[in-house]
mmCIF file of C-alpha atoms in Angstrom:
data_model
loop_
_atom_site.group_PDB
_atom_site.id
_atom_site.type_symbol
_atom_site.label_atom_id
_atom_site.label_comp_id
_atom_site.label_asym_id
_atom_site.label_seq_id
_atom_site.Cartn_x
_atom_site.Cartn_y
_atom_site.Cartn_z
ATOM 1 C CA ARG A 1 -88.459 -0.478 -20.302
ATOM 2 C CA LEU A 2 -87.659 -4.192 -20.189
ATOM 3 C CA ALA A 3 -87.705 -6.543 -23.140
ATOM 4 C CA THR A 4 -88.033 -10.263 -23.608
ATOM 5 C CA SER A 5 -86.154 -12.237 -26.218
ATOM 6 C CA LYS A 6 -87.632 -15.139 -28.139
ATOM 7 C CA LEU A 7 -86.624 -18.696 -27.315
ATOM 8 C CA VAL A 8 -85.877 -21.150 -30.085
ATOM 9 C CA ALA A 9 -87.239 -24.009 -27.962
ATOM 10 C CA PRO A 10 -89.157 -24.058 -24.669
ATOM 11 C CA PRO A 11 -87.058 -24.630 -21.530
ATOM 12 C CA LYS A 12 -87.279 -28.023 -19.837
ATOM 13 C CA MET A 13 -88.913 -26.501 -16.741
ATOM 14 C CA ASP A 14 -86.854 -28.623 -14.376
ATOM 15 C CA GLY A 15 -85.712 -25.896 -11.984
ATOM 16 C CA GLN A 16 -82.237 -25.941 -13.453
ATOM 17 C CA PRO A 17 -82.022 -23.071 -15.947
ATOM 18 C CA ASP A 18 -78.888 -23.221 -18.025
ATOM 19 C CA GLU A 19 -77.255 -20.999 -20.594
ATOM 20 C CA ALA A 20 -78.251 -23.227 -23.506
ATOM 21 C CA GLU A 21 -81.915 -22.634 -22.682
ATOM 22 C CA TRP A 22 -82.001 -19.085 -21.363
ATOM 23 C CA GLY A 23 -78.879 -17.456 -22.788
ATOM 24 C CA SER A 24 -76.068 -15.828 -20.871
ATOM 25 C CA GLU A 25 -77.366 -12.275 -20.456
ATOM 26 C CA PRO A 26 -79.981 -11.735 -17.739
ATOM 27 C CA THR A 27 -82.669 -9.168 -18.399
ATOM 28 C CA VAL A 28 -82.114 -7.744 -14.906
ATOM 29 C CA PHE A 29 -79.378 -8.159 -12.313
ATOM 30 C CA MET A 30 -80.629 -7.335 -8.820
ATOM 31 C CA LYS A 31 -77.615 -5.987 -6.981
ATOM 32 C CA ASP A 32 -78.598 -6.445 -3.335
ATOM 33 C CA SER A 33 -79.548 -10.103 -3.611
ATOM 34 C CA LYS A 34 -77.232 -10.785 -6.574
ATOM 35 C CA THR A 35 -80.177 -12.365 -8.373
ATOM 36 C CA LYS A 36 -80.227 -12.800 -12.138
ATOM 37 C CA VAL A 37 -83.667 -12.571 -13.740
ATOM 38 C CA PHE A 38 -84.323 -13.716 -17.303
ATOM 39 C CA LEU A 39 -87.443 -12.743 -19.293
ATOM 40 C CA ARG A 40 -88.094 -14.792 -22.433
ATOM 41 C CA HIS A 41 -91.055 -15.746 -24.622
ATOM 42 C CA ASP A 42 -92.292 -17.958 -27.422
ATOM 43 C CA GLU A 43 -95.583 -18.209 -29.300
ATOM 44 C CA ASN A 44 -97.418 -19.696 -26.329
ATOM 45 C CA HIS A 45 -95.745 -18.469 -23.133
ATOM 46 C CA LEU A 46 -94.003 -15.725 -21.256
ATOM 47 C CA TYR A 47 -91.091 -17.271 -19.341
ATOM 48 C CA VAL A 48 -89.446 -15.930 -16.201
ATOM 49 C CA SER A 49 -86.377 -17.452 -14.593
ATOM 50 C CA SER A 50 -84.345 -16.320 -11.617
ATOM 51 C CA PHE A 51 -81.165 -17.474 -9.945
ATOM 52 C CA ARG A 52 -79.927 -16.350 -6.537
ATOM 53 C CA PRO A 53 -76.536 -17.597 -5.338
ATOM 54 C CA PRO A 54 -76.139 -19.200 -1.900
ATOM 55 C CA ILE A 55 -76.343 -16.862 1.084
ATOM 56 C CA ILE A 56 -73.188 -17.260 3.163
ATOM 57 C CA ASP A 57 -73.384 -16.594 6.889
ATOM 58 C CA ARG A 58 -70.680 -15.192 9.181
ATOM 59 C CA ARG A 59 -69.233 -18.648 9.700
ATOM 60 C CA GLY A 60 -68.726 -19.048 5.982
ATOM 61 C CA GLN A 61 -71.532 -21.576 5.641
ATOM 62 C CA ALA A 62 -74.503 -21.431 3.323
ATOM 63 C CA ASP A 63 -77.836 -20.581 4.986
ATOM 64 C CA LYS A 64 -80.640 -23.045 4.468
ATOM 65 C CA TRP A 65 -83.373 -21.929 2.104
ATOM 66 C CA GLN A 66 -86.780 -21.409 3.711
ATOM 67 C CA LYS A 67 -89.254 -24.058 2.437
ATOM 68 C CA ARG A 68 -92.049 -23.977 5.014
ATOM 69 C CA MET A 69 -94.998 -23.300 2.710
ATOM 70 C CA THR A 70 -96.111 -26.428 0.891
ATOM 71 C CA THR A 71 -99.744 -25.925 -0.151
ATOM 72 C CA ARG A 72 -101.273 -23.997 -3.021
ATOM 73 C CA ASP A 73 -102.124 -20.377 -2.251
ATOM 74 C CA SER A 74 -100.342 -20.435 1.094
ATOM 75 C CA GLN A 75 -98.224 -17.397 1.940
ATOM 76 C CA VAL A 76 -95.272 -18.540 -0.142
ATOM 77 C CA TYR A 77 -93.673 -15.097 0.134
ATOM 78 C CA ARG A 78 -92.795 -15.981 3.746
ATOM 79 C CA ASP A 79 -90.266 -18.413 2.270
ATOM 80 C CA ASP A 80 -87.437 -17.837 -0.134
ATOM 81 C CA SER A 81 -89.549 -17.156 -3.186
ATOM 82 C CA LEU A 82 -90.092 -15.348 -6.457
ATOM 83 C CA GLU A 83 -93.129 -13.105 -6.973
ATOM 84 C CA ILE A 84 -94.260 -11.819 -10.368
ATOM 85 C CA PHE A 85 -96.793 -9.013 -10.921
ATOM 86 C CA LEU A 86 -98.295 -8.429 -14.379
ATOM 87 C CA THR A 87 -100.682 -5.744 -15.617
ATOM 88 C CA ASP A 88 -101.166 -3.762 -18.822
ATOM 89 C CA HIS A 89 -101.451 -0.118 -19.851
ATOM 90 C CA GLU A 90 -104.861 0.262 -18.191
ATOM 91 C CA PHE A 91 -103.561 -0.799 -14.737
ATOM 92 C CA ASP A 92 -107.023 -2.180 -13.940
ATOM 93 C CA LYS A 93 -106.150 -5.841 -13.426
ATOM 94 C CA VAL A 94 -103.059 -7.357 -11.797
ATOM 95 C CA VAL A 95 -102.025 -10.989 -12.059
ATOM 96 C CA HIS A 96 -99.906 -12.002 -9.051
ATOM 97 C CA LEU A 97 -97.927 -15.254 -9.328
ATOM 98 C CA ALA A 98 -95.439 -16.584 -6.791
ATOM 99 C CA VAL A 99 -93.478 -19.750 -6.169
ATOM 100 C CA SER A 100 -91.677 -20.832 -3.001
ATOM 101 C CA ALA A 101 -88.365 -22.627 -2.675
ATOM 102 C CA SER A 102 -90.547 -25.577 -1.647
ATOM 103 C CA GLY A 103 -92.267 -25.502 -5.055
ATOM 104 C CA ALA A 104 -95.606 -24.279 -3.667
ATOM 105 C CA GLN A 105 -97.498 -21.892 -5.956
ATOM 106 C CA TYR A 106 -99.609 -18.828 -5.223
ATOM 107 C CA ASP A 107 -101.802 -17.005 -7.716
ATOM 108 C CA ALA A 108 -104.284 -14.166 -7.366
ATOM 109 C CA LEU A 109 -106.073 -11.643 -9.530
ATOM 110 C CA SER A 110 -106.842 -8.059 -8.517
ATOM 111 C CA VAL A 111 -109.548 -6.160 -10.373
ATOM 112 C CA GLY A 112 -110.083 -2.425 -10.054
ATOM 113 C CA ASP A 113 -109.595 -1.121 -6.533
ATOM 114 C CA LYS A 114 -110.127 -4.539 -4.926
ATOM 115 C CA ARG A 115 -107.010 -6.030 -3.375
ATOM 116 C CA GLU A 116 -106.690 -9.632 -4.533
ATOM 117 C CA THR A 117 -110.247 -10.489 -3.637
ATOM 118 C CA ILE A 118 -110.576 -12.718 -6.697
ATOM 119 C CA ARG A 119 -108.438 -15.821 -6.396
ATOM 120 C CA TRP A 120 -108.293 -18.396 -9.077
ATOM 121 C CA ASN A 121 -106.103 -21.414 -9.703
ATOM 122 C CA ALA A 122 -104.782 -20.572 -13.118
ATOM 123 C CA GLU A 123 -102.947 -23.056 -15.317
ATOM 124 C CA TRP A 124 -99.278 -22.074 -15.218
ATOM 125 C CA ARG A 125 -96.133 -24.052 -14.585
ATOM 126 C CA SER A 126 -93.138 -23.569 -12.346
ATOM 127 C CA ALA A 127 -90.104 -25.514 -11.223
ATOM 128 C CA VAL A 128 -87.570 -24.721 -8.509
ATOM 129 C CA ALA A 129 -84.283 -25.949 -7.137
ATOM 130 C CA ALA A 130 -83.035 -24.684 -3.782
ATOM 131 C CA ASN A 131 -79.809 -26.289 -2.649
ATOM 132 C CA GLU A 132 -76.150 -25.596 -1.961
ATOM 133 C CA LYS A 133 -75.736 -24.255 -5.488
ATOM 134 C CA GLY A 134 -78.372 -21.555 -5.074
ATOM 135 C CA PHE A 135 -82.084 -20.864 -5.474
ATOM 136 C CA ALA A 136 -83.332 -21.187 -9.052
ATOM 137 C CA THR A 137 -86.827 -20.790 -10.459
ATOM 138 C CA GLU A 138 -88.423 -21.301 -13.848
ATOM 139 C CA VAL A 139 -91.951 -20.053 -14.559
ATOM 140 C CA ALA A 140 -94.055 -20.479 -17.712
ATOM 141 C CA VAL A 141 -97.073 -18.159 -18.012
ATOM 142 C CA PRO A 142 -99.402 -18.994 -20.928
ATOM 143 C CA TRP A 143 -100.454 -16.043 -23.043
ATOM 144 C CA ASN A 144 -103.983 -17.465 -22.817
ATOM 145 C CA LEU A 145 -103.915 -17.045 -19.027
ATOM 146 C CA LEU A 146 -103.155 -13.341 -19.374
ATOM 147 C CA ALA A 147 -105.815 -12.916 -22.060
ATOM 148 C CA GLU A 148 -108.423 -14.622 -19.881
ATOM 149 C CA ALA A 149 -107.433 -12.321 -17.017
ATOM 150 C CA GLY A 150 -108.141 -9.368 -19.309
ATOM 151 C CA LEU A 151 -104.566 -8.261 -20.016
ATOM 152 C CA ASP A 152 -103.280 -7.056 -23.381
ATOM 153 C CA ARG A 153 -100.033 -8.948 -24.092
ATOM 154 C CA HIS A 154 -98.872 -6.155 -26.402
ATOM 155 C CA GLN A 155 -99.121 -3.546 -23.619
ATOM 156 C CA LEU A 156 -97.768 -5.499 -20.661
ATOM 157 C CA ARG A 157 -96.197 -4.064 -17.523
ATOM 158 C CA ILE A 158 -94.209 -6.151 -15.028
ATOM 159 C CA ASN A 159 -92.730 -6.061 -11.563
ATOM 160 C CA PHE A 160 -91.128 -8.867 -9.584
ATOM 161 C CA GLN A 161 -89.575 -9.477 -6.210
ATOM 162 C CA ILE A 162 -87.155 -12.047 -4.829
ATOM 163 C CA ASN A 163 -87.852 -12.783 -1.169
ATOM 164 C CA ARG A 164 -85.758 -14.031 1.708
ATOM 165 C CA ARG A 165 -88.380 -13.574 4.407
ATOM 166 C CA TYR A 166 -91.856 -12.054 4.592
ATOM 167 C CA ASN A 167 -90.526 -8.519 4.962
ATOM 168 C CA LEU A 168 -87.059 -8.994 3.460
ATOM 169 C CA GLY A 169 -86.998 -8.895 -0.310
ATOM 170 C CA GLU A 170 -85.674 -7.035 -3.325
ATOM 171 C CA ALA A 171 -88.058 -5.830 -6.035
ATOM 172 C CA LEU A 172 -87.410 -4.575 -9.535
ATOM 173 C CA MET A 173 -89.036 -1.396 -8.230
ATOM 174 C CA TYR A 174 -90.876 -0.426 -5.057
ATOM 175 C CA LEU A 175 -94.205 -2.281 -5.082
ATOM 176 C CA GLY A 176 -96.103 0.624 -3.543
ATOM 177 C CA PHE A 177 -97.533 1.633 -0.193
ATOM 178 C CA LEU A 178 -99.833 -1.398 0.056
ATOM 179 C CA GLY A 179 -97.139 -3.840 -1.042
ATOM 180 C CA ARG A 180 -97.813 -7.180 -2.668
ATOM 181 C CA GLU A 181 -101.572 -7.073 -2.077
ATOM 182 C CA ASP A 182 -101.925 -4.074 -4.372
ATOM 183 C CA CYS A 183 -98.774 -3.621 -6.464
ATOM 184 C CA GLU A 184 -98.761 -0.110 -7.924
ATOM 185 C CA ASN A 185 -95.490 0.232 -9.834
ATOM 186 C CA PHE A 186 -94.535 -1.556 -13.045
ATOM 187 C CA ALA A 187 -92.000 -1.400 -15.855
ATOM 188 C CA PRO A 188 -93.188 -1.593 -19.483
ATOM 189 C CA LEU A 189 -92.427 -5.003 -20.980
ATOM 190 C CA GLY A 190 -91.682 -5.201 -24.687
ATOM 191 C CA ILE A 191 -92.255 -8.618 -26.243
ATOM 192 C CA GLY A 192 -89.336 -9.266 -28.538
ATOM 193 C CA LYS A 193 -88.371 -5.609 -28.603
ATOM 194 C CA THR A 194 -84.982 -4.186 -27.835
ATOM 195 C CA ARG A 195 -84.412 -2.077 -24.752
ATOM 196 C CA ASP A 196 -84.383 1.656 -24.878
ATOM 197 C CA PRO A 197 -80.786 2.912 -25.051
ATOM 198 C CA SER A 198 -79.224 3.802 -21.727
ATOM 199 C CA PRO A 199 -78.868 7.559 -21.130
ATOM 200 C CA ARG A 200 -75.338 8.926 -21.353
#
């Protein structure tokens, strides 16, 4: 189980998450990509932020971030990108949000056994910064968006993936056999609840 913590004030949404806004403790640290992911909330939004440090090549130089996708609903996951998958306890509907290092957004809604056949341009905000310091994202998902998609905010499930290329990414957990077009695996997300204690 994952848990969000409540923010005193909304983040600036400038693509530069800092400790004063998001706190110092990430909700998840993804070991392979060394990405920190923060899950936060307030009365109006679920917030997701990620930070991946620069990728250093064999020459000791930082690789350039992929920023090829520039239009809405393009295949942003072919770039350096963050993907977020949200469902609830019924697993009937999945909201899929993604943002590229270029700032391009992707959103889709799956209903039942249909794989993202319903696309809609939902009202959500994102900001990114991809430079020599790293790749940072900030995403604000209105609770109203999830309610309109038919999700119960009190029974949410989440998965997310940080991508380097189309087929090179690290997810919170394996998305499933059909991948991003039909994410099957999710972690329960408690809103303002503490995490379950770690087993000893």
